[in-house]
N, CA and C atoms as an extended XYZ file, in Angstrom:
471
Properties=species:S:1:pos:R:3:atomname:S:1:resname:S:1:resid:I:1 pbc="F F F"
N        54.063      -25.974       14.829 N   MET     1
C        54.765      -24.777       14.446 CA  MET     1
C        56.058      -25.185       13.757 C   MET     1
N        56.137      -25.030       12.477 N   ARG     2
C        57.275      -25.490       11.702 CA  ARG     2
C        58.583      -24.826       12.101 C   ARG     2
N        58.570      -23.538       12.318 N   VAL     3
C        59.801      -22.825       12.622 CA  VAL     3
C        60.364      -23.268       13.956 C   VAL     3
N        59.533      -23.405       14.954 N   SER     4
C        60.015      -23.834       16.264 CA  SER     4
C        60.693      -25.190       16.165 C   SER     4
N        60.124      -26.097       15.397 N   ARG     5
C        60.747      -27.406       15.206 CA  ARG     5
C        62.087      -27.264       14.511 C   ARG     5
N        62.177      -26.369       13.534 N   SER     6
C        63.437      -26.151       12.826 CA  SER     6
C        64.498      -25.614       13.765 C   SER     6
N        64.118      -24.670       14.600 N   ILE     7
C        65.059      -24.105       15.560 CA  ILE     7
C        65.471      -25.176       16.558 C   ILE     7
N        64.513      -25.964       17.027 N   LEU     8
C        64.813      -27.044       17.956 CA  LEU     8
C        65.777      -28.037       17.329 C   LEU     8
N        65.582      -28.383       16.064 N   LEU     9
C        66.484      -29.307       15.379 CA  LEU     9
C        67.887      -28.745       15.297 C   LEU     9
N        68.014      -27.440       15.053 N   LEU    10
C        69.336      -26.815       15.029 CA  LEU    10
C        70.013      -26.950       16.389 C   LEU    10
N        69.259      -26.741       17.452 N   LEU    11
C        69.818      -26.832       18.799 CA  LEU    11
C        70.194      -28.267       19.149 C   LEU    11
N        69.338      -29.227       18.801 N   VAL    12
C        69.615      -30.632       19.071 CA  VAL    12
C        70.844      -31.089       18.294 C   VAL    12
N        71.015      -30.579       17.091 N   ALA    13
C        72.151      -30.956       16.256 CA  ALA    13
C        73.451      -30.326       16.755 C   ALA    13
N        73.375      -29.549       17.805 N   GLY    14
C        74.583      -28.954       18.355 CA  GLY    14
C        74.948      -27.621       17.741 C   GLY    14
N        74.059      -27.049       16.987 N   VAL    15
C        74.330      -25.750       16.379 CA  VAL    15
C        74.094      -24.679       17.434 C   VAL    15
N        75.126      -23.924       17.710 N   THR    16
C        74.958      -22.792       18.620 CA  THR    16
C        75.137      -21.529       17.806 C   THR    16
N        74.221      -20.635       17.975 N   ALA    17
C        74.260      -19.403       17.201 CA  ALA    17
C        73.785      -18.262       18.078 C   ALA    17
N        74.295      -17.106       17.790 N   ARG    18
C        73.845      -15.919       18.508 CA  ARG    18
C        72.589      -15.347       17.879 C   ARG    18
N        72.422      -15.587       16.605 N   ASN    19
C        71.276      -15.038       15.886 CA  ASN    19
C        70.643      -16.102       15.007 C   ASN    19
N        69.346      -16.045       14.920 N   ILE    20
C        68.601      -16.914       14.014 CA  ILE    20
C        67.760      -16.006       13.136 C   ILE    20
N        67.883      -16.187       11.827 N   LYS    21
C        67.128      -15.379       10.870 CA  LYS    21
C        66.040      -16.256       10.260 C   LYS    21
N        64.823      -15.762       10.279 N   VAL    22
C        63.691      -16.467        9.680 CA  VAL    22
C        63.221      -15.642        8.492 C   VAL    22
N        63.116      -16.281        7.329 N   SER    23
C        62.664      -15.576        6.126 CA  SER    23
C        61.754      -16.497        5.319 C   SER    23
N        61.246      -15.963        4.225 N   CYS    24
C        60.304      -16.706        3.379 CA  CYS    24
C        60.802      -16.760        1.944 C   CYS    24
N        60.368      -17.774        1.198 N   PRO    25
C        60.658      -17.808       -0.233 CA  PRO    25
C        60.018      -16.605       -0.936 C   PRO    25
N        60.473      -16.322       -2.144 N   ASP    26
C        59.911      -15.219       -2.932 CA  ASP    26
C        58.394      -15.332       -3.011 C   ASP    26
N        57.733      -14.191       -2.983 N   ASP    27
C        56.278      -14.055       -3.092 CA  ASP    27
C        55.519      -14.441       -1.825 C   ASP    27
N        56.199      -14.942       -0.802 N   PHE    28
C        55.563      -15.253        0.471 CA  PHE    28
C        55.951      -14.180        1.482 C   PHE    28
N        55.076      -13.909        2.449 N   PHE    29
C        55.378      -12.927        3.487 CA  PHE    29
C        55.334      -13.594        4.857 C   PHE    29
N        56.125      -13.055        5.776 N   LEU    30
C        56.298      -13.643        7.100 CA  LEU    30
C        55.312      -13.053        8.102 C   LEU    30
N        54.607      -13.928        8.810 N   VAL    31
C        53.712      -13.533        9.903 CA  VAL    31
C        53.923      -14.542       11.031 C   VAL    31
N        54.341      -14.060       12.182 N   THR    32
C        54.596      -14.908       13.355 CA  THR    32
C        55.348      -16.194       12.988 C   THR    32
N        56.462      -16.026       12.295 N   ASN    33
C        57.357      -17.121       11.911 CA  ASN    33
C        56.736      -18.155       10.974 C   ASN    33
N        55.708      -17.766       10.235 N   GLN    34
C        55.117      -18.614        9.202 CA  GLN    34
C        55.109      -17.823        7.894 C   GLN    34
N        55.214      -18.534        6.778 N   CYS    35
C        55.262      -17.898        5.454 CA  CYS    35
C        53.945      -18.106        4.709 C   CYS    35
N        53.348      -17.004        4.283 N   PHE    36
C        52.046      -17.034        3.614 CA  PHE    36
C        52.099      -16.323        2.267 C   PHE    36
N        51.211      -16.741        1.384 N   LYS    37
C        51.019      -16.063        0.102 CA  LYS    37
C        49.522      -16.015       -0.176 C   LYS    37
N        49.005      -14.809       -0.376 N   ALA    38
C        47.599      -14.646       -0.743 CA  ALA    38
C        47.495      -14.678       -2.260 C   ALA    38
N        46.605      -15.500       -2.771 N   VAL    39
C        46.387      -15.597       -4.215 CA  VAL    39
C        45.105      -14.839       -4.538 C   VAL    39
N        45.264      -13.716       -5.252 N   LEU    40
C        44.128      -12.869       -5.630 CA  LEU    40
C        43.969      -12.754       -7.144 C   LEU    40
N        44.768      -13.479       -7.904 N   GLU    41
C        44.676      -13.409       -9.366 CA  GLU    41
C        43.460      -14.158       -9.898 C   GLU    41
N        43.002      -15.140       -9.163 N   TYR    42
C        41.841      -15.936       -9.573 CA  TYR    42
C        41.237      -16.587       -8.334 C   TYR    42
N        40.017      -17.068       -8.476 N   ARG    43
C        39.311      -17.743       -7.381 CA  ARG    43
C        39.246      -19.245       -7.671 C   ARG    43
N        39.195      -20.026       -6.597 N   SER    44
C        39.122      -21.488       -6.725 CA  SER    44
C        38.212      -22.072       -5.660 C   SER    44
N        37.731      -23.292       -5.925 N   ARG    45
C        37.075      -24.056       -4.884 CA  ARG    45
C        38.148      -24.460       -3.867 C   ARG    45
N        37.736      -24.834       -2.661 N   TRP    46
C        38.690      -25.144       -1.596 CA  TRP    46
C        39.665      -26.237       -2.024 C   TRP    46
N        39.155      -27.348       -2.579 N   CYS    47
C        40.038      -28.462       -2.965 CA  CYS    47
C        40.986      -28.061       -4.091 C   CYS    47
N        40.515      -27.236       -5.034 N   ASP    48
C        41.380      -26.764       -6.117 CA  ASP    48
C        42.416      -25.773       -5.595 C   ASP    48
N        42.023      -24.961       -4.611 N   ALA    49
C        42.968      -24.027       -3.993 CA  ALA    49
C        44.088      -24.809       -3.308 C   ALA    49
N        43.722      -25.890       -2.656 N   ARG    50
C        44.744      -26.715       -1.995 CA  ARG    50
C        45.711      -27.305       -3.017 C   ARG    50
N        45.181      -27.734       -4.151 N   LEU    51
C        46.022      -28.254       -5.228 CA  LEU    51
C        46.943      -27.162       -5.771 C   LEU    51
N        46.406      -25.959       -5.964 N   GLU    52
C        47.229      -24.834       -6.439 CA  GLU    52
C        48.356      -24.533       -5.457 C   GLU    52
N        48.044      -24.562       -4.164 N   CYS    53
C        49.086      -24.337       -3.156 CA  CYS    53
C        50.172      -25.406       -3.259 C   CYS    53
N        49.776      -26.663       -3.460 N   SER    54
C        50.772      -27.741       -3.544 CA  SER    54
C        51.708      -27.540       -4.728 C   SER    54
N        51.227      -26.908       -5.783 N   ARG    55
C        52.082      -26.604       -6.941 CA  ARG    55
C        53.145      -25.561       -6.604 C   ARG    55
N        52.928      -24.834       -5.492 N   MET    56
C        53.898      -23.838       -5.015 CA  MET    56
C        54.730      -24.401       -3.864 C   MET    56
N        54.713      -25.737       -3.699 N   ASN    57
C        55.384      -26.376       -2.571 CA  ASN    57
C        54.832      -25.839       -1.253 C   ASN    57
N        53.510      -25.726       -1.178 N   ALA    58
C        52.824      -25.148       -0.027 CA  ALA    58
C        51.532      -25.926        0.212 C   ALA    58
N        50.762      -25.477        1.184 N   ASP    59
C        49.430      -26.023        1.452 CA  ASP    59
C        48.546      -24.843        1.818 C   ASP    59
N        47.249      -25.056        1.881 N   LEU    60
C        46.388      -23.991        2.385 CA  LEU    60
C        46.838      -23.639        3.800 C   LEU    60
N        46.701      -22.388        4.161 N   ALA    61
C        47.253      -21.865        5.413 CA  ALA    61
C        46.628      -22.479        6.658 C   ALA    61
N        47.505      -22.808        7.615 N   SER    62
C        47.136      -23.266        8.956 CA  SER    62
C        47.802      -22.319        9.955 C   SER    62
N        47.290      -21.106       10.088 N   PRO    63
C        47.997      -20.118       10.917 CA  PRO    63
C        48.001      -20.477       12.403 C   PRO    63
N        49.156      -20.269       13.029 N   ASN    64
C        49.253      -20.442       14.482 CA  ASN    64
C        48.533      -19.315       15.201 C   ASN    64
N        48.455      -18.159       14.552 N   ASP    65
C        47.809      -16.982       15.133 CA  ASP    65
C        46.901      -16.360       14.070 C   ASP    65
N        45.619      -16.725       14.110 N   VAL    66
C        44.650      -16.249       13.115 CA  VAL    66
C        44.565      -14.725       13.127 C   VAL    66
N        44.592      -14.127       14.312 N   GLY    67
C        44.499      -12.676       14.427 CA  GLY    67
C        45.641      -11.957       13.732 C   GLY    67
N        46.856      -12.477       13.862 N   SER    68
C        48.014      -11.851       13.209 CA  SER    68
C        47.936      -11.981       11.693 C   SER    68
N        47.487      -13.143       11.199 N   LEU    69
C        47.314      -13.297        9.752 CA  LEU    69
C        46.225      -12.354        9.259 C   LEU    69
N        45.131      -12.254        9.998 N   HIS    70
C        44.041      -11.340        9.642 CA  HIS    70
C        44.570       -9.913        9.513 C   HIS    70
N        45.333       -9.453       10.500 N   GLU    71
C        45.885       -8.092       10.473 CA  GLU    71
C        46.822       -7.890        9.283 C   GLU    71
N        47.648       -8.888        8.981 N   ALA    72
C        48.574       -8.784        7.849 CA  ALA    72
C        47.816       -8.687        6.526 C   ALA    72
N        46.778       -9.501        6.355 N   LEU    73
C        45.989       -9.462        5.119 CA  LEU    73
C        45.214       -8.155        5.013 C   LEU    73
N        44.670       -7.688        6.116 N   LEU    74
C        43.949       -6.414        6.133 CA  LEU    74
C        44.885       -5.269        5.768 C   LEU    74
N        46.077       -5.275        6.319 N   SER    75
C        47.064       -4.232        6.041 CA  SER    75
C        47.506       -4.248        4.575 C   SER    75
N        47.698       -5.435        4.014 N   ARG    76
C        48.179       -5.564        2.632 CA  ARG    76
C        47.089       -5.314        1.591 C   ARG    76
N        45.874       -5.803        1.856 N   TYR    77
C        44.847       -5.821        0.814 CA  TYR    77
C        43.586       -5.033        1.145 C   TYR    77
N        43.453       -4.572        2.373 N   GLY    78
C        42.285       -3.787        2.753 CA  GLY    78
C        41.075       -4.648        3.073 C   GLY    78
N        39.959       -3.968        3.317 N   THR    79
C        38.726       -4.668        3.684 CA  THR    79
C        38.041       -5.254        2.451 C   THR    79
N        37.094       -6.129        2.700 N   GLY    80
C        36.258       -6.653        1.624 CA  GLY    80
C        36.779       -7.889        0.925 C   GLY    80
N        37.888       -8.456        1.391 N   HIS    81
C        38.423       -9.673        0.771 CA  HIS    81
C        38.096      -10.887        1.633 C   HIS    81
N        37.814      -11.997        0.969 N   VAL    82
C        37.513      -13.256        1.647 CA  VAL    82
C        38.425      -14.324        1.052 C   VAL    82
N        39.082      -15.089        1.922 N   PHE    83
C        40.082      -16.074        1.498 CA  PHE    83
C        39.794      -17.443        2.103 C   PHE    83
N        39.991      -18.486        1.283 N   TRP    84
C        40.022      -19.830        1.847 CA  TRP    84
C        41.290      -19.967        2.676 C   TRP    84
N        41.169      -20.598        3.839 N   LEU    85
C        42.314      -21.060        4.613 CA  LEU    85
C        42.222      -22.579        4.683 C   LEU    85
N        43.200      -23.217        5.278 N   GLY    86
C        43.241      -24.674        5.342 CA  GLY    86
C        42.474      -25.275        6.496 C   GLY    86
N        41.304      -24.753        6.793 N   GLY    87
C        40.477      -25.280        7.873 CA  GLY    87
C        39.273      -26.018        7.330 C   GLY    87
N        38.923      -27.134        7.992 N   SER    88
C        37.787      -27.927        7.530 CA  SER    88
C        37.264      -28.815        8.662 C   SER    88
N        35.990      -29.168        8.561 N   ASP    89
C        35.427      -30.187        9.458 CA  ASP    89
C        34.872      -31.343        8.631 C   ASP    89
N        35.417      -31.534        7.442 N   SER    90
C        34.901      -32.568        6.536 CA  SER    90
C        35.198      -33.985        7.026 C   SER    90
N        36.216      -34.170        7.860 N   VAL    91
C        36.528      -35.500        8.389 CA  VAL    91
C        35.523      -35.883        9.467 C   VAL    91
N        35.212      -34.935       10.361 N   SER    92
C        34.261      -35.176       11.446 CA  SER    92
C        33.476      -33.889       11.687 C   SER    92
N        32.192      -33.904       11.360 N   GLU    93
C        31.349      -32.708       11.458 CA  GLU    93
C        31.468      -32.056       12.836 C   GLU    93
N        31.786      -30.764       12.819 N   GLY    94
C        31.902      -29.994       14.053 CA  GLY    94
C        33.291      -29.988       14.664 C   GLY    94
N        34.180      -30.864       14.186 N   ASP    95
C        35.564      -30.907       14.690 CA  ASP    95
C        36.449      -30.158       13.696 C   ASP    95
N        36.564      -28.854       13.906 N   TRP    96
C        37.289      -27.994       12.969 CA  TRP    96
C        38.788      -28.080       13.194 C   TRP    96
N        39.501      -28.452       12.131 N   ARG    97
C        40.954      -28.615       12.189 CA  ARG    97
C        41.599      -27.976       10.967 C   ARG    97
N        42.830      -27.514       11.189 N   TRP    98
C        43.646      -27.048       10.069 CA  TRP    98
C        44.164      -28.268        9.314 C   TRP    98
N        44.600      -28.081        8.083 N   VAL    99
C        45.188      -29.187        7.322 CA  VAL    99
C        46.449      -29.707        8.013 C   VAL    99
N        47.038      -28.916        8.894 N   SER   100
C        48.198      -29.351        9.682 CA  SER   100
C        47.796      -30.343       10.774 C   SER   100
N        46.483      -30.467       11.042 N   GLY   101
C        45.985      -31.370       12.071 CA  GLY   101
C        45.620      -30.676       13.374 C   GLY   101
N        46.073      -29.435       13.543 N   LYS   102
C        45.768      -28.699       14.780 CA  LYS   102
C        44.322      -28.228       14.791 C   LYS   102
N        43.782      -28.131       15.985 N   SER   103
C        42.426      -27.629       16.211 CA  SER   103
C        42.358      -26.131       15.930 C   SER   103
N        41.246      -25.674       15.385 N   ILE   104
C        41.046      -24.237       15.155 CA  ILE   104
C        40.460      -23.641       16.432 C   ILE   104
N        41.104      -22.609       16.988 N   PRO   105
C        40.602      -22.011       18.235 CA  PRO   105
C        39.200      -21.427       18.072 C   PRO   105
N        38.341      -21.697       19.040 N   LYS   106
C        36.950      -21.208       19.007 CA  LYS   106
C        36.881      -19.690       18.894 C   LYS   106
N        37.814      -18.980       19.535 N   GLU   107
C        37.765      -17.514       19.530 CA  GLU   107
C        38.091      -16.899       18.164 C   GLU   107
N        38.507      -17.717       17.207 N   SER   108
C        38.807      -17.211       15.861 CA  SER   108
C        37.562      -17.064       14.992 C   SER   108
N        36.443      -17.665       15.424 N   TRP   109
C        35.209      -17.657       14.634 CA  TRP   109
C        34.373      -16.425       14.940 C   TRP   109
N        33.758      -15.858       13.920 N   ARG   110
C        32.903      -14.682       14.110 CA  ARG   110
C        31.505      -15.085       14.574 C   ARG   110
N        30.930      -14.303       15.456 N   GLY   111
C        29.546      -14.501       15.898 CA  GLY   111
C        29.220      -15.919       16.300 C   GLY   111
N        28.175      -16.476       15.674 N   VAL   112
C        27.728      -17.837       15.989 CA  VAL   112
C        28.401      -18.884       15.095 C   VAL   112
N        29.435      -18.490       14.393 N   GLN   113
C        30.127      -19.407       13.489 CA  GLN   113
C        31.015      -20.362       14.286 C   GLN   113
N        31.306      -21.521       13.735 N   PRO   114
C        30.761      -22.090       12.507 CA  PRO   114
C        29.353      -22.645       12.748 C   PRO   114
N        28.438      -22.360       11.831 N   ASP   115
C        27.040      -22.762       12.036 CA  ASP   115
C        26.528      -23.793       11.035 C   ASP   115
N        27.339      -24.145       10.041 N   ASP   116
C        26.940      -25.123        9.024 CA  ASP   116
C        25.575      -24.780        8.434 C   ASP   116
N        25.347      -23.484        8.237 N   CYS   117
C        24.071      -22.998        7.707 CA  CYS   117
C        23.695      -23.746        6.427 C   CYS   117
N        22.516      -24.265        6.391 N   CYS   118
C        21.985      -24.960        5.203 CA  CYS   118
C        22.714      -26.268        4.908 C   CYS   118
N        23.607      -26.701        5.774 N   GLY   119
C        24.346      -27.946        5.575 CA  GLY   119
C        25.456      -27.797        4.555 C   GLY   119
N        26.491      -28.571        4.706 N   GLY   120
C        27.570      -28.601        3.728 CA  GLY   120
C        28.578      -27.475        3.821 C   GLY   120
N        28.595      -26.727        4.924 N   GLU   121
C        29.613      -25.685        5.086 CA  GLU   121
C        30.782      -26.284        5.869 C   GLU   121
N        31.701      -26.868        5.132 N   ASP   122
C        32.780      -27.642        5.747 CA  ASP   122
C        34.167      -27.033        5.596 C   ASP   122
N        34.274      -25.822        5.050 N   CYS   123
C        35.581      -25.210        4.830 CA  CYS   123
C        35.635      -23.814        5.443 C   CYS   123
N        36.829      -23.425        5.900 N   ALA   124
C        37.004      -22.167        6.629 CA  ALA   124
C        37.438      -21.021        5.727 C   ALA   124
N        36.764      -19.888        5.929 N   LEU   125
C        37.076      -18.632        5.237 CA  LEU   125
C        37.598      -17.618        6.236 C   LEU   125
N        38.494      -16.759        5.781 N   LEU   126
C        38.907      -15.593        6.560 CA  LEU   126
C        38.465      -14.362        5.793 C   LEU   126
N        37.736      -13.482        6.462 N   GLY   127
C        37.302      -12.228        5.845 CA  GLY   127
C        38.055      -11.058        6.443 C   GLY   127
N        38.633      -10.205        5.606 N   THR   128
C        39.391       -9.065        6.130 CA  THR   128
C        38.487       -8.048        6.810 C   THR   128
N        37.185       -8.064        6.523 N   SER   129
C        36.246       -7.126        7.152 CA  SER   129
C        35.633       -7.679        8.434 C   SER   129
N        35.912       -8.928        8.769 N   TRP   130
C        35.298       -9.577        9.925 CA  TRP   130
C        36.269       -9.624       11.102 C   TRP   130
N        35.730       -9.455       12.307 N   ASN   131
C        36.562       -9.592       13.491 CA  ASN   131
C        35.712      -10.139       14.629 C   ASN   131
N        35.946      -11.377       15.082 N   PRO   132
C        36.926      -12.351       14.609 CA  PRO   132
C        36.700      -12.714       13.136 C   PRO   132
N        37.769      -13.200       12.491 N   PRO   133
C        37.745      -13.268       11.029 CA  PRO   133
C        37.238      -14.541       10.359 C   PRO   133
N        36.961      -15.622       11.096 N   LEU   134
C        36.624      -16.884       10.428 CA  LEU   134
C        35.129      -17.128       10.291 C   LEU   134
N        34.776      -17.792        9.184 N   ASN   135
C        33.406      -18.201        8.894 CA  ASN   135
C        33.478      -19.536        8.157 C   ASN   135
N        32.466      -20.382        8.340 N   ASP   136
C        32.409      -21.620        7.562 CA  ASP   136
C        31.629      -21.359        6.277 C   ASP   136
N        31.960      -22.118        5.227 N   ASN   137
C        31.346      -21.886        3.932 CA  ASN   137
C        31.360      -23.178        3.135 C   ASN   137
N        30.527      -23.226        2.098 N   ASN   138
C        30.484      -24.378        1.207 CA  ASN   138
C        31.795      -24.454        0.426 C   ASN   138
N        32.450      -25.596        0.484 N   CYS   139
C        33.780      -25.774       -0.112 CA  CYS   139
C        33.799      -25.607       -1.627 C   CYS   139
N        32.645      -25.683       -2.269 N   SER   140
C        32.614      -25.566       -3.732 CA  SER   140
C        32.494      -24.117       -4.206 C   SER   140
N        32.340      -23.176       -3.277 N   ASN   141
C        32.302      -21.762       -3.676 CA  ASN   141
C        33.678      -21.306       -4.154 C   ASN   141
N        33.677      -20.373       -5.069 N   MET   142
C        34.920      -19.856       -5.646 CA  MET   142
C        35.416      -18.677       -4.807 C   MET   142
N        36.638      -18.801       -4.292 N   ARG   143
C        37.210      -17.780       -3.412 CA  ARG   143
C        38.695      -17.582       -3.708 C   ARG   143
N        39.217      -16.419       -3.292 N   PHE   144
C        40.663      -16.251       -3.222 CA  PHE   144
C        41.151      -17.193       -2.120 C   PHE   144
N        42.471      -17.355       -1.989 N   PHE   145
C        42.968      -18.279       -0.967 CA  PHE   145
C        44.358      -17.881       -0.495 C   PHE   145
N        44.735      -18.436        0.651 N   VAL   146
C        46.045      -18.162        1.246 CA  VAL   146
C        46.793      -19.481        1.404 C   VAL   146
N        48.004      -19.521        0.849 N   CYS   147
C        48.874      -20.689        0.959 CA  CYS   147
C        49.927      -20.444        2.038 C   CYS   147
N        50.460      -21.528        2.559 N   GLU   148
C        51.533      -21.460        3.558 CA  GLU   148
C        52.637      -22.425        3.161 C   GLU   148
N        53.873      -21.976        3.280 N   THR   149
C        55.017      -22.843        3.042 CA  THR   149
C        55.975      -22.733        4.217 C   THR   149
N        56.942      -23.629        4.254 N   THR   150
C        57.893      -23.679        5.353 CA  THR   150
C        58.822      -22.473        5.328 C   THR   150
N        59.031      -21.893        6.487 N   ALA   151
C        59.946      -20.759        6.622 CA  ALA   151
C        61.392      -21.240        6.474 C   ALA   151
N        62.250      -20.334        6.049 N   ILE   152
C        63.681      -20.599        5.930 CA  ILE   152
C        64.331      -20.118        7.226 C   ILE   152
N        64.998      -21.027        7.926 N   VAL   153
C        65.640      -20.686        9.196 CA  VAL   153
C        67.148      -20.785        9.018 C   VAL   153
N        67.834      -19.680        9.298 N   GLU   154
C        69.290      -19.637        9.199 CA  GLU   154
C        69.858      -19.259       10.560 C   GLU   154
N        70.851      -20.016       10.990 N   ALA   155
C        71.527      -19.713       12.249 CA  ALA   155
C        72.928      -19.197       11.937 C   ALA   155
N        73.312      -18.140       12.628 N   PHE   156
C        74.652      -17.585       12.428 CA  PHE   156
C        75.123      -16.922       13.713 C   PHE   156
N        76.442      -16.764       13.816 N   ASN   157
C        77.035      -16.125       15.004 CA  ASN   157
C        77.237      -14.649       14.801 C   ASN   157
């Protein structure tokens, strides 16, 4: 959790504040102290989406709370949208991890997912119409995607 580490660093550095403000860079929105941006202008393969995110000083999303991100995307864009997130089992089949290295919670997957149907489904999708929202998919499919960047943490009295 990037924000928690930032707050911890402020405290370790001796910064005492009555208030801490967490915000996001332009075009990103805040969900549970993480900054996200949904890209709906064009679709990309998973690896290309990750490259596009890096051009924004971001990476594909590794949400701490998949349900909260799902609700935010549903509220902003409605049903029927499917987005690449930064989840994959390409390093070790069946070991689903975010690009941040954290494990993806089993309860975030819909139905019998991830099922690696037909082989080669190594990347995670979030569907605004699905609950739970995650599904595995072939990484070469063209999809919208969600990027994540570091939140801005300001401490003040």
